[in-house]
Structure formats: structure tokens, C-alpha cells
mmCIF file of C-alpha atoms in Angstrom:
data_model
loop_
_atom_site.group_PDB
_atom_site.id
_atom_site.type_symbol
_atom_site.label_atom_id
_atom_site.label_comp_id
_atom_site.label_asym_id
_atom_site.label_seq_id
_atom_site.Cartn_x
_atom_site.Cartn_y
_atom_site.Cartn_z
ATOM 1 C CA MET N 136 30.412 -61.770 37.111
ATOM 2 C CA PRO N 137 27.037 -59.108 35.955
ATOM 3 C CA ALA N 138 27.106 -56.110 36.731
ATOM 4 C CA LEU N 139 24.654 -54.629 40.077
ATOM 5 C CA PRO N 140 21.704 -52.466 39.003
ATOM 6 C CA TYR N 141 22.025 -49.612 40.240
ATOM 7 C CA SER N 142 19.812 -46.306 39.906
ATOM 8 C CA ILE N 143 20.581 -42.521 39.673
ATOM 9 C CA THR N 144 17.889 -39.721 41.431
ATOM 10 C CA ILE N 145 16.671 -37.014 39.062
ATOM 11 C CA SER N 146 14.905 -34.235 41.074
ATOM 12 C CA ASN N 147 10.998 -33.530 39.801
ATOM 13 C CA GLU N 148 11.862 -30.894 38.326
ATOM 14 C CA GLU N 149 14.373 -33.008 35.807
ATOM 15 C CA ARG N 150 12.071 -35.858 35.542
ATOM 16 C CA THR N 151 8.955 -33.555 34.112
ATOM 17 C CA TYR N 152 11.613 -31.876 31.679
ATOM 18 C CA LEU N 153 12.354 -35.300 29.922
ATOM 19 C CA ARG N 154 8.788 -36.215 29.996
ATOM 20 C CA SER N 155 8.309 -32.821 27.901
ATOM 21 C CA LEU N 156 11.293 -33.773 25.248
ATOM 22 C CA ILE N 157 10.379 -37.168 24.703
ATOM 23 C CA LYS N 158 6.286 -35.543 23.601
ATOM 24 C CA THR N 159 8.512 -33.210 21.750
ATOM 25 C CA ARG N 160 7.901 -34.560 17.462
ATOM 26 C CA THR N 161 10.209 -32.238 15.780
ATOM 27 C CA ILE N 162 13.276 -33.033 18.670
ATOM 28 C CA GLN N 163 16.106 -35.596 17.316
ATOM 29 C CA ALA N 164 15.695 -39.400 17.872
ATOM 30 C CA GLN N 165 18.600 -39.748 19.964
ATOM 31 C CA VAL N 166 17.893 -36.832 22.334
ATOM 32 C CA VAL N 167 14.988 -38.439 23.374
ATOM 33 C CA ASP N 168 16.871 -42.198 23.508
ATOM 34 C CA ARG N 169 18.850 -39.938 25.954
ATOM 35 C CA ALA N 170 15.740 -38.361 28.174
ATOM 36 C CA ARG N 171 14.726 -42.430 28.289
ATOM 37 C CA MET N 172 17.813 -43.643 29.456
ATOM 38 C CA LEU N 173 18.347 -41.313 32.011
ATOM 39 C CA LEU N 174 14.783 -41.929 33.043
ATOM 40 C CA TRP N 175 14.413 -46.106 32.874
ATOM 41 C CA LYS N 176 17.932 -45.756 35.102
ATOM 42 C CA SER N 177 16.071 -43.155 37.443
ATOM 43 C CA GLU N 178 13.721 -46.725 37.824
ATOM 44 C CA ALA N 179 16.469 -48.502 38.888
ATOM 45 C CA LYS N 180 16.596 -50.483 35.044
ATOM 46 C CA THR N 181 19.935 -52.400 34.110
ATOM 47 C CA ASP N 182 22.130 -50.655 31.627
ATOM 48 C CA LYS N 183 21.271 -54.130 29.809
ATOM 49 C CA ALA N 184 17.635 -53.996 29.577
ATOM 50 C CA ILE N 185 17.903 -49.972 28.258
ATOM 51 C CA ALA N 186 19.891 -51.070 25.247
ATOM 52 C CA ASP N 187 17.542 -53.635 24.113
ATOM 53 C CA GLY N 188 14.725 -51.460 25.086
ATOM 54 C CA LEU N 189 16.140 -49.096 22.777
ATOM 55 C CA GLY N 190 18.529 -50.444 20.153
ATOM 56 C CA VAL N 191 21.708 -49.300 20.873
ATOM 57 C CA SER N 192 24.897 -50.506 22.690
ATOM 58 C CA VAL N 193 24.927 -50.672 26.671
ATOM 59 C CA ASN N 194 28.424 -48.865 26.369
ATOM 60 C CA THR N 195 25.700 -45.560 24.865
ATOM 61 C CA VAL N 196 23.690 -45.466 27.649
ATOM 62 C CA ARG N 197 26.347 -46.213 30.274
ATOM 63 C CA ARG N 198 28.715 -43.082 28.271
ATOM 64 C CA CYS N 199 24.631 -40.849 28.742
ATOM 65 C CA ILE N 200 24.714 -42.372 32.923
ATOM 66 C CA ASP N 201 28.547 -41.012 33.209
ATOM 67 C CA ARG N 202 27.904 -37.723 31.494
ATOM 68 C CA TYR N 203 24.357 -36.866 33.475
ATOM 69 C CA LEU N 204 26.454 -37.649 36.202
ATOM 70 C CA ASN N 205 29.562 -35.526 35.890
ATOM 71 C CA ASN N 206 28.324 -32.418 34.035
ATOM 72 C CA GLY N 207 24.689 -32.591 34.310
ATOM 73 C CA ILE N 208 21.311 -33.086 32.382
ATOM 74 C CA ASN N 209 21.974 -31.163 29.476
ATOM 75 C CA LEU N 210 25.886 -32.499 28.515
ATOM 76 C CA ALA N 211 24.374 -35.634 29.061
ATOM 77 C CA ILE N 212 20.747 -35.230 26.888
ATOM 78 C CA PHE N 213 22.545 -33.021 24.142
ATOM 79 C CA ASP N 214 25.997 -32.912 22.244
ATOM 80 C CA ASP N 215 26.979 -29.094 22.613
ATOM 81 C CA GLU N 216 26.440 -27.503 25.923
ATOM 82 C CA ARG N 217 23.375 -25.418 26.186
ATOM 83 C CA SER N 218 21.648 -22.410 28.600
ATOM 84 C CA GLY N 219 18.035 -23.875 28.609
ATOM 85 C CA ARG N 220 15.816 -25.453 26.899
ATOM 86 C CA PRO N 221 17.427 -25.472 23.066
ATOM 87 C CA VAL N 222 14.342 -26.126 21.941
ATOM 88 C CA GLU N 223 13.085 -22.204 22.282
ATOM 89 C CA VAL N 224 14.435 -18.862 20.401
ATOM 90 C CA THR N 225 16.158 -16.619 22.862
ATOM 91 C CA ASP N 226 14.428 -12.725 22.758
ATOM 92 C CA ASP N 227 18.245 -11.539 21.107
ATOM 93 C CA ALA N 228 17.776 -14.201 18.324
ATOM 94 C CA LYS N 229 14.085 -12.710 17.603
ATOM 95 C CA SER N 230 15.553 -9.171 17.215
ATOM 96 C CA TRP N 231 18.272 -10.172 14.770
ATOM 97 C CA ILE N 232 15.120 -12.053 12.509
ATOM 98 C CA VAL N 233 13.353 -8.580 12.615
ATOM 99 C CA SER N 234 16.588 -6.019 12.184
ATOM 100 C CA ILE N 235 17.296 -8.673 8.940
ATOM 101 C CA ALA N 236 13.494 -8.467 8.164
ATOM 102 C CA CYS N 237 13.455 -4.461 8.277
ATOM 103 C CA GLN N 238 16.162 -4.171 5.893
ATOM 104 C CA LYS N 239 15.979 -4.292 2.431
ATOM 105 C CA PRO N 240 16.990 -7.212 0.630
ATOM 106 C CA CYS N 241 19.861 -5.012 -1.566
ATOM 107 C CA ASP N 242 21.554 -4.183 2.019
ATOM 108 C CA PRO N 243 23.053 -6.804 2.414
ATOM 109 C CA GLY N 244 24.146 -7.378 -1.151
ATOM 110 C CA TYR N 245 21.250 -9.251 -2.947
ATOM 111 C CA ALA N 246 19.986 -8.210 -6.314
ATOM 112 C CA ALA N 247 16.186 -8.247 -5.197
ATOM 113 C CA GLU N 248 13.638 -5.001 -3.898
ATOM 114 C CA LEU N 249 12.175 -7.285 -1.316
ATOM 115 C CA TRP N 250 12.248 -10.455 0.768
ATOM 116 C CA THR N 251 10.681 -13.376 -0.575
ATOM 117 C CA LEU N 252 9.917 -16.053 2.622
ATOM 118 C CA ALA N 253 12.284 -18.422 0.642
ATOM 119 C CA ALA N 254 14.950 -15.730 0.631
ATOM 120 C CA LEU N 255 14.844 -14.498 3.766
ATOM 121 C CA HIS N 256 14.571 -17.993 5.763
ATOM 122 C CA LYS N 257 17.696 -19.054 3.907
ATOM 123 C CA HIS N 258 19.398 -15.635 4.591
ATOM 124 C CA ILE N 259 18.704 -15.992 8.258
ATOM 125 C CA GLN N 260 20.233 -20.225 8.314
ATOM 126 C CA MET N 261 23.499 -18.893 6.130
ATOM 127 C CA HIS N 262 24.438 -15.938 8.556
ATOM 128 C CA ALA N 263 22.348 -17.254 12.159
ATOM 129 C CA GLU N 264 25.616 -19.112 13.834
ATOM 130 C CA GLU N 265 28.229 -16.020 12.726
ATOM 131 C CA ALA N 266 25.916 -13.272 14.392
ATOM 132 C CA GLY N 267 25.393 -15.702 17.573
ATOM 133 C CA TYR N 268 22.244 -17.736 17.447
ATOM 134 C CA PRO N 269 23.360 -21.043 16.158
ATOM 135 C CA ARG N 270 19.704 -22.429 17.428
ATOM 136 C CA LEU N 271 18.030 -20.590 14.816
ATOM 137 C CA LYS N 272 19.630 -22.414 11.687
ATOM 138 C CA THR N 273 17.341 -24.974 12.836
ATOM 139 C CA VAL N 274 14.370 -22.366 12.308
ATOM 140 C CA THR N 275 11.488 -23.527 9.503
ATOM 141 C CA LYS N 276 9.772 -21.066 7.510
ATOM 142 C CA PRO N 277 6.429 -21.893 8.793
ATOM 143 C CA TRP N 278 8.385 -21.335 12.112
ATOM 144 C CA LEU N 279 9.370 -17.453 10.533
ATOM 145 C CA GLN N 280 6.251 -16.879 8.034
ATOM 146 C CA LYS N 281 4.090 -17.373 12.045
ATOM 147 C CA TYR N 282 6.416 -15.067 14.363
ATOM 148 C CA LEU N 283 6.404 -12.341 11.502
ATOM 149 C CA LYS N 284 2.445 -12.076 11.225
ATOM 150 C CA LYS N 285 2.976 -12.437 14.953
ATOM 151 C CA MET N 286 4.404 -8.786 15.012
ATOM 152 C CA ASP N 287 2.887 -7.330 11.745
ATOM 153 C CA ILE N 288 6.342 -7.344 10.253
ATOM 154 C CA LYS N 289 5.574 -7.721 6.178
ATOM 155 C CA PRO N 290 8.743 -7.290 4.220
ATOM 156 C CA PHE N 291 7.238 -8.575 1.312
ATOM 157 C CA LYS N 292 4.951 -6.116 0.563
ATOM 158 C CA ILE N 293 5.215 -2.244 -0.490
ATOM 159 C CA LYS N 294 2.607 0.196 1.174
ATOM 160 C CA TYR N 295 2.866 3.680 -0.306
ATOM 161 C CA TYR N 296 2.829 7.071 1.424
ATOM 162 C CA LEU N 297 2.088 10.726 0.062
ATOM 163 C CA GLU N 298 5.473 12.389 1.244
ATOM 164 C CA ARG N 299 4.376 15.839 2.931
ATOM 165 C CA LYS N 300 6.747 18.092 1.202
ATOM 166 C CA ASP N 301 5.060 21.867 1.625
ATOM 167 C CA PRO N 302 6.127 22.467 5.377
ATOM 168 C CA ASP N 303 3.709 25.606 4.735
ATOM 169 C CA PHE N 304 0.591 22.290 4.171
ATOM 170 C CA GLU N 305 -1.986 23.096 6.986
ATOM 171 C CA ASN N 306 -2.002 26.953 6.277
ATOM 172 C CA LYS N 307 -1.827 26.636 2.343
ATOM 173 C CA MET N 308 -5.043 23.906 2.938
ATOM 174 C CA HIS N 309 -6.840 26.895 4.924
ATOM 175 C CA ASP N 310 -6.468 29.149 1.699
ATOM 176 C CA VAL N 311 -8.445 26.646 -0.230
ATOM 177 C CA LEU N 312 -10.920 25.162 2.434
ATOM 178 C CA PRO N 313 -12.642 28.845 2.457
ATOM 179 C CA VAL N 314 -12.945 28.946 -1.536
ATOM 180 C CA TYR N 315 -15.490 25.691 -1.110
ATOM 181 C CA LYS N 316 -17.110 27.556 2.180
ATOM 182 C CA GLN N 317 -17.831 30.379 -0.198
ATOM 183 C CA VAL N 318 -19.340 28.488 -2.922
ATOM 184 C CA GLU N 319 -21.252 26.937 0.211
ATOM 185 C CA MET N 320 -22.432 30.346 1.019
ATOM 186 C CA GLN N 321 -23.396 31.192 -2.545
ATOM 187 C CA LEU N 322 -26.304 28.390 -2.382
ATOM 188 C CA ASP N 323 -29.950 28.737 -0.396
ATOM 189 C CA ASP N 324 -31.393 26.092 1.024
ATOM 190 C CA ASP N 325 -32.728 25.299 -2.084
ATOM 191 C CA GLY N 326 -29.708 24.639 -3.565
ATOM 192 C CA ASN N 327 -30.680 27.952 -5.604
ATOM 193 C CA ILE N 328 -27.704 30.587 -6.401
ATOM 194 C CA ILE N 329 -28.362 33.505 -4.447
ATOM 195 C CA ILE N 330 -27.620 36.283 -6.543
ATOM 196 C CA PRO N 331 -25.586 39.196 -4.868
ATOM 197 C CA ASP N 332 -26.936 43.214 -5.302
ATOM 198 C CA SER N 333 -24.007 43.807 -7.492
ATOM 199 C CA GLY N 334 -25.375 41.510 -10.217
ATOM 200 C CA HIS N 335 -21.924 39.773 -10.770
ATOM 201 C CA LEU N 336 -21.042 36.320 -9.702
ATOM 202 C CA THR N 337 -18.333 34.728 -8.359
ATOM 203 C CA HIS N 338 -17.766 30.834 -11.176
ATOM 204 C CA THR N 339 -15.423 28.897 -9.186
ATOM 205 C CA VAL N 340 -14.280 26.020 -11.041
ATOM 206 C CA SER N 341 -12.236 22.904 -10.038
ATOM 207 C CA TYR N 342 -9.596 22.501 -12.842
ATOM 208 C CA ASP N 343 -7.397 19.901 -13.824
ATOM 209 C CA GLU N 344 -5.779 18.000 -16.813
ATOM 210 C CA LYS N 345 -5.619 14.214 -17.442
ATOM 211 C CA PRO N 346 -2.819 13.789 -19.543
ATOM 212 C CA GLY N 347 -2.024 9.824 -21.778
ATOM 213 C CA ILE N 348 -5.493 9.274 -22.324
ATOM 214 C CA GLN N 349 -4.521 6.085 -24.367
ATOM 215 C CA ALA N 350 -6.186 5.655 -27.776
ATOM 216 C CA ILE N 351 -6.344 1.931 -28.076
ATOM 217 C CA ALA N 352 -7.845 -0.626 -31.423
ATOM 218 C CA ASN N 353 -8.547 -4.004 -31.062
ATOM 219 C CA LYS N 354 -6.935 -6.190 -33.355
ATOM 220 C CA TYR N 355 -9.399 -8.609 -33.553
ATOM 221 C CA PRO N 356 -13.169 -7.828 -33.261
ATOM 222 C CA ASP N 357 -14.507 -8.102 -30.088
ATOM 223 C CA HIS N 358 -17.791 -10.751 -29.403
ATOM 224 C CA ASN N 359 -20.653 -9.681 -27.487
ATOM 225 C CA PRO N 360 -22.455 -11.317 -24.794
ATOM 226 C CA THR N 361 -24.595 -14.301 -25.839
ATOM 227 C CA GLU N 362 -26.674 -16.976 -23.933
ATOM 228 C CA GLU N 363 -24.126 -19.154 -24.126
ATOM 229 C CA ASN N 364 -21.482 -16.709 -23.360
ATOM 230 C CA GLY N 365 -22.806 -13.985 -20.619
ATOM 231 C CA TYR N 366 -19.590 -11.553 -21.369
ATOM 232 C CA VAL N 367 -17.688 -9.550 -23.618
ATOM 233 C CA ARG N 368 -15.140 -11.695 -25.312
ATOM 234 C CA ARG N 369 -12.284 -10.105 -26.488
ATOM 235 C CA ASP N 370 -8.551 -10.755 -28.072
ATOM 236 C CA TYR N 371 -5.548 -9.816 -26.518
ATOM 237 C CA GLU N 372 -3.672 -8.401 -28.995
ATOM 238 C CA TYR N 373 -4.698 -4.858 -29.452
ATOM 239 C CA VAL N 374 -3.048 -1.624 -31.035
ATOM 240 C CA ARG N 375 -1.554 1.950 -29.673
ATOM 241 C CA LEU N 376 -2.745 5.124 -32.058
ATOM 242 C CA GLY N 377 -1.593 7.527 -29.216
ATOM 243 C CA THR N 378 -2.479 9.324 -26.117
ATOM 244 C CA LEU N 379 -4.981 12.492 -25.921
ATOM 245 C CA SER N 380 -4.662 14.854 -22.968
ATOM 246 C CA LEU N 381 -8.256 16.083 -21.062
ATOM 247 C CA LEU N 382 -8.664 19.856 -19.941
ATOM 248 C CA ALA N 383 -11.287 20.054 -17.861
ATOM 249 C CA GLY N 384 -12.995 22.188 -14.470
ATOM 250 C CA ILE N 385 -16.341 21.733 -13.006
ATOM 251 C CA ASP N 386 -18.291 24.938 -11.887
ATOM 252 C CA LEU N 387 -19.073 24.418 -7.979
ATOM 253 C CA LEU N 388 -22.004 26.178 -8.310
ATOM 254 C CA THR N 389 -23.693 24.335 -11.075
ATOM 255 C CA GLY N 390 -22.328 20.359 -11.608
ATOM 256 C CA GLU N 391 -21.271 21.438 -15.423
ATOM 257 C CA VAL N 392 -18.170 19.973 -16.104
ATOM 258 C CA ILE N 393 -16.247 21.756 -19.015
ATOM 259 C CA PRO N 394 -14.254 19.559 -21.633
ATOM 260 C CA LEU N 395 -11.541 20.345 -23.558
ATOM 261 C CA VAL N 396 -9.396 18.231 -25.281
ATOM 262 C CA SER N 397 -6.510 17.811 -26.811
ATOM 263 C CA GLN N 398 -3.128 16.419 -28.203
ATOM 264 C CA SER N 399 -0.645 18.252 -25.167
ATOM 265 C CA HIS N 400 -1.090 20.169 -22.627
ATOM 266 C CA LYS N 401 0.731 22.797 -22.199
ATOM 267 C CA SER N 402 0.540 26.218 -21.742
ATOM 268 C CA SER N 403 -1.288 26.776 -25.409
ATOM 269 C CA ASP N 404 -3.810 24.523 -24.118
ATOM 270 C CA PHE N 405 -4.817 25.450 -20.835
ATOM 271 C CA ILE N 406 -5.198 29.472 -22.080
ATOM 272 C CA ARG N 407 -7.310 27.882 -24.964
ATOM 273 C CA PHE N 408 -9.534 26.518 -22.057
ATOM 274 C CA LEU N 409 -9.139 30.095 -20.082
ATOM 275 C CA LYS N 410 -10.642 31.301 -23.371
ATOM 276 C CA ILE N 411 -13.199 28.960 -23.538
ATOM 277 C CA LEU N 412 -14.403 29.842 -20.112
ATOM 278 C CA ASP N 413 -14.173 33.907 -20.596
ATOM 279 C CA ALA N 414 -16.625 33.267 -24.051
ATOM 280 C CA LYS N 415 -19.182 31.297 -21.313
ATOM 281 C CA TYR N 416 -19.318 33.632 -18.503
ATOM 282 C CA PRO N 417 -21.000 37.174 -18.403
ATOM 283 C CA GLU N 418 -18.859 39.844 -18.828
ATOM 284 C CA GLY N 419 -18.263 41.762 -15.187
ATOM 285 C CA ASP N 420 -18.040 37.999 -13.820
ATOM 286 C CA THR N 421 -15.029 36.153 -11.713
ATOM 287 C CA ILE N 422 -13.404 32.999 -12.532
ATOM 288 C CA ARG N 423 -11.875 31.459 -10.115
ATOM 289 C CA LEU N 424 -9.696 28.316 -10.810
ATOM 290 C CA ILE N 425 -9.023 25.940 -7.714
ATOM 291 C CA LEU N 426 -5.771 24.590 -9.642
ATOM 292 C CA ASP N 427 -2.421 22.675 -9.136
ATOM 293 C CA ASN N 428 1.294 24.161 -9.421
ATOM 294 C CA HIS N 429 2.076 23.591 -13.081
ATOM 295 C CA SER N 430 4.058 25.039 -14.940
ATOM 296 C CA ALA N 431 1.355 25.808 -17.760
ATOM 297 C CA HIS N 432 -0.344 27.246 -15.035
ATOM 298 C CA THR N 433 1.588 30.171 -14.154
ATOM 299 C CA SER N 434 3.831 30.028 -17.484
ATOM 300 C CA LYS N 435 4.625 33.608 -19.358
ATOM 301 C CA GLU N 436 2.448 32.759 -22.098
ATOM 302 C CA THR N 437 -0.083 32.370 -19.640
ATOM 303 C CA ARG N 438 0.635 35.509 -17.753
ATOM 304 C CA LYS N 439 0.462 37.321 -21.319
ATOM 305 C CA PHE N 440 -2.634 36.516 -21.658
ATOM 306 C CA LEU N 441 -4.317 37.053 -17.906
ATOM 307 C CA ALA N 442 -2.595 41.060 -18.676
ATOM 308 C CA THR N 443 -4.831 41.088 -21.439
ATOM 309 C CA LEU N 444 -7.956 40.906 -19.647
ATOM 310 C CA PRO N 445 -10.101 42.750 -16.809
ATOM 311 C CA GLU N 446 -7.464 42.367 -13.344
ATOM 312 C CA ASP N 447 -10.144 39.921 -11.618
ATOM 313 C CA ARG N 448 -11.774 38.371 -14.188
ATOM 314 C CA PHE N 449 -9.899 35.789 -13.773
ATOM 315 C CA VAL N 450 -8.456 34.570 -10.050
ATOM 316 C CA PHE N 451 -6.026 31.313 -9.405
ATOM 317 C CA VAL N 452 -6.412 29.371 -6.098
ATOM 318 C CA PHE N 453 -3.306 27.268 -5.618
ATOM 319 C CA THR N 454 -3.754 23.911 -4.091
ATOM 320 C CA PRO N 455 -0.608 22.458 -1.705
ATOM 321 C CA ALA N 456 2.312 20.878 -3.205
ATOM 322 C CA HIS N 457 0.864 16.613 -4.296
ATOM 323 C CA THR N 458 -2.852 17.090 -2.607
ATOM 324 C CA SER N 459 -4.584 16.583 -5.977
ATOM 325 C CA TRP N 460 -7.144 15.602 -2.860
ATOM 326 C CA LEU N 461 -7.767 18.791 -2.200
ATOM 327 C CA ASN N 462 -8.980 19.711 -6.129
ATOM 328 C CA MET N 463 -12.930 17.893 -6.399
ATOM 329 C CA ILE N 464 -11.623 17.642 -10.368
ATOM 330 C CA GLU N 465 -10.297 14.746 -9.163
ATOM 331 C CA SER N 466 -13.325 12.712 -7.557
ATOM 332 C CA PHE N 467 -14.685 12.966 -11.036
ATOM 333 C CA PHE N 468 -11.438 12.245 -13.215
ATOM 334 C CA SER N 469 -11.916 8.950 -10.951
ATOM 335 C CA LYS N 470 -15.533 8.161 -12.005
ATOM 336 C CA MET N 471 -14.841 8.953 -15.673
ATOM 337 C CA THR N 472 -11.939 6.436 -15.474
ATOM 338 C CA LYS N 473 -14.261 3.627 -14.452
ATOM 339 C CA GLN N 474 -16.966 4.703 -15.920
ATOM 340 C CA MET N 475 -16.137 5.676 -19.533
ATOM 341 C CA LEU N 476 -12.492 4.791 -19.627
ATOM 342 C CA LYS N 477 -11.950 1.437 -18.913
ATOM 343 C CA GLY N 478 -11.500 -0.869 -21.436
ATOM 344 C CA ILE N 479 -11.943 1.581 -23.979
ATOM 345 C CA ARG N 480 -11.801 0.685 -27.994
ATOM 346 C CA VAL N 481 -11.419 3.272 -30.475
ATOM 347 C CA ASN N 482 -10.657 2.992 -34.169
ATOM 348 C CA SER N 483 -8.669 6.274 -34.046
ATOM 349 C CA LYS N 484 -8.011 9.557 -31.628
ATOM 350 C CA GLU N 485 -10.775 11.273 -33.080
ATOM 351 C CA GLU N 486 -13.131 8.374 -32.258
ATOM 352 C CA LEU N 487 -12.004 8.766 -28.515
ATOM 353 C CA SER N 488 -12.312 12.129 -28.729
ATOM 354 C CA GLU N 489 -15.823 12.320 -29.536
ATOM 355 C CA ARG N 490 -16.899 9.166 -27.288
ATOM 356 C CA ILE N 491 -15.214 11.700 -24.519
ATOM 357 C CA TYR N 492 -16.982 14.559 -25.605
ATOM 358 C CA ARG N 493 -20.407 12.633 -25.846
ATOM 359 C CA TYR N 494 -19.658 11.336 -21.704
ATOM 360 C CA PHE N 495 -19.536 15.245 -21.159
ATOM 361 C CA ASN N 496 -23.320 15.403 -22.281
ATOM 362 C CA GLU N 497 -24.222 12.492 -21.028
ATOM 363 C CA ILE N 498 -22.796 14.006 -17.692
ATOM 364 C CA ASN N 499 -23.679 17.475 -18.228
ATOM 365 C CA ALA N 500 -27.698 16.285 -19.297
ATOM 366 C CA ASP N 501 -28.307 15.801 -15.365
ATOM 367 C CA PRO N 502 -25.315 17.592 -13.605
ATOM 368 C CA ILE N 503 -24.420 17.144 -9.741
ATOM 369 C CA VAL N 504 -23.162 19.103 -7.885
ATOM 370 C CA TYR N 505 -20.419 18.664 -6.203
ATOM 371 C CA HIS N 506 -20.219 19.433 -1.914
ATOM 372 C CA TRP N 507 -16.821 19.336 -0.143
ATOM 373 C CA THR N 508 -17.260 18.417 3.087
ATOM 374 C CA TYR N 509 -13.383 17.490 4.922
ATOM 375 C CA LYS N 510 -12.857 19.838 7.487
ATOM 376 C CA MET N 511 -15.625 22.118 6.531
ATOM 377 C CA ASP N 512 -16.834 22.710 10.240
ATOM 378 C CA GLU N 513 -13.388 24.326 11.338
ATOM 379 C CA ILE N 514 -14.228 27.356 9.115
ATOM 380 C CA ASP N 515 -15.767 30.107 10.072
ATOM 381 C CA PRO N 516 -18.278 31.609 7.564
ATOM 382 C CA ASP N 517 -18.032 35.026 9.192
ATOM 383 C CA GLU N 518 -14.177 34.701 8.305
ATOM 384 C CA ALA N 519 -14.932 33.394 4.920
ATOM 385 C CA ALA N 520 -17.849 36.325 3.941
ATOM 386 C CA THR N 521 -14.602 38.232 4.224
ATOM 387 C CA ILE N 522 -12.527 36.900 1.776
#
């Protein structure tokens, strides 16, 4: 005798939930089948009709119905007991992902310094279950990438910063800024130098070294642009000829740049540069240098040379540690690299030296007076005038 048809009663909330599972494309096929079994049974379809419609056995249909009647909707649909909809990743699981992404891969024992998306995804899948988040075993790389982007976490990139190691940075910075203010006060509204009543000027020079400028020669000649190829063609191979150091300063009153090309940048080279300045400016004037704390600037050899000159001939104003940007010459070096040194090829170190000097001649033919603006409004002119 055939079994009598029967139906089950499901709530509107359960009906909506089952329909949402059926529409989910990424869910397992057997979950979709079980959702249909419950929906169709609530419409009083026979077990055989449901089985034929889904291509499964009648026992499979009856087992799903029994599990629903005895244990509820979740155990009827899913093989393991779950709290709520399993398609959702819990906040705790997401926090665990963030904690992993915020470590370096070398922390859990890998060789790499930075994560790749593939490596991070693999690590999460391998360790999700032992961490108590089995759902994360099934997350995809696109989902992980999208979530990290949403959280603005980029463990695949490095963004450099400069640690302020000098605890007295602000005070030292305000030792330098009044110097720039004083230079500004030495110029009138038309940019002309104001000669003091004493006739003796203070010449402020922003100074630094640029070591390791490479002399590189072509192994094969360049080919200049033509109508057919509108760019310089260069062979990949080259020859290293050694390096040179550039010692240079900008006269902040005139904009003139003073160079010294050398084989090194030791104390003896720095003293050579000081001698150039000493010969350049009139006796009785003060030469004030803004410079960093390089050992050559305070060496025994340098102090011995300075002792041979009048006490106020040279005045050194040191920038705080790791603040090269406080020195105007750094902007000039950056400009020089872009305009002249980038891609340069020479046949000898001598040619490199000659072309560096030629560049300075070109710059000094039309000098630009540099003006410092950063935090200058914080400097009281009356206070600067008394320093």
C-alpha cells in the first residue's frame, strides 16, 4: 500500500532562508538539494516526486525530512552543526585574519619578509581549523584580497618612515630656522644685499657632501635619435670606472653654488673646501655653514685648521640628526641628479669631474636665491636679529 502524502510546516523566516540558499551560487549542490526538499515537502509533495525531481533516492529525501523534524533546519541542511548561516565569516575569524596579516611571514617561520596574497591565503587555509575558524578553510583569494582592501591593510608593501632619534629635535630645528630668517633679513625688498654699517657681512652657506657619484662608461656607443627612432638607444652593458665625491655649498645670499669634486670626502677634503671659502670671501667677514654632524666636520684635523683662523671667521650651525631636509643644499642635489647625473655616461672619471664643474658653471651663470619657507612664520624677526 503506497505511503500517504504528508507535509511539514516551516516558518516564513525558514522559508526565506531556504530560498536564499537556493539562489547562492557558491554553496554546495547538496545543500541546495536539501533546501529544495524541505520547501517541496512543505508544499505536500510526495517523497518519490521530490526524489525524482532532484535525481536522488527516496531514502535521501526521508533522511533530510527526519533530520529537520528531529533537530531543526541547520542539521537538516548541513552535515555539521553550525550556529546560524555558515556562509558568513564571524567577526572573531576576521580579527584572526587581520592578526595574521599584520605579522611578517618570518614570524610564524617562513623565509619571506613580506606576504604575497597566495602565501597569506594558503597559511590561513592551513591553520584556520586549529585556530578555531574552520569556515576560513573555504574563503577564496579574491574574498581575502577584498577584505584586506576594505580594512586598508597592505602586508605586501613597505612604506618607509624616518625615526626621530633626536629627542631634542624641535629645539635643534629652531636653532637652524633663525639662520634662514637672518638671511632673509639681509636682503631688501628688491632682493639686494643690505651692507651693514660695519661693512662686514655674514655669508651663510648651506653645505653637504654627495659621495659615490658613479663614473660609468658605455661598452658600446649610444645611437642618437633619428626620424625613424626618436629616442636615444643604448646597449645594456656598461663599464664601472669608479666613483667621485662632490662637496658643495650654496651661498644663500647670492644663490651661487660652490663645488669641489674629490676622490673622497674625508677631513682633508672638507678642509680643502673651507680653504676655498676662506679665499673667496673678504677678510673680516663671517662665513656661516649650515651642515650635518658628519665626523669630518668636527674632527681633530678640522679643529686644528680652524684654530689657525680668526675665531669668528667660520661659524658652524649643525642640523639635528637625520634631518637632511633642513639643509637647502639637499634640494639642489636632488635637482642636479635629475638634470645632469641621471643616465650620464663618460669615458673617464676625469670627464665626469669636468662635466660636474661645467654644470655648476651653467647654474651660476643665472643663479637662483633659495628661500626657506617651512615654519618661518614661527620665527620672530626681532628675536632672530639678536641671535
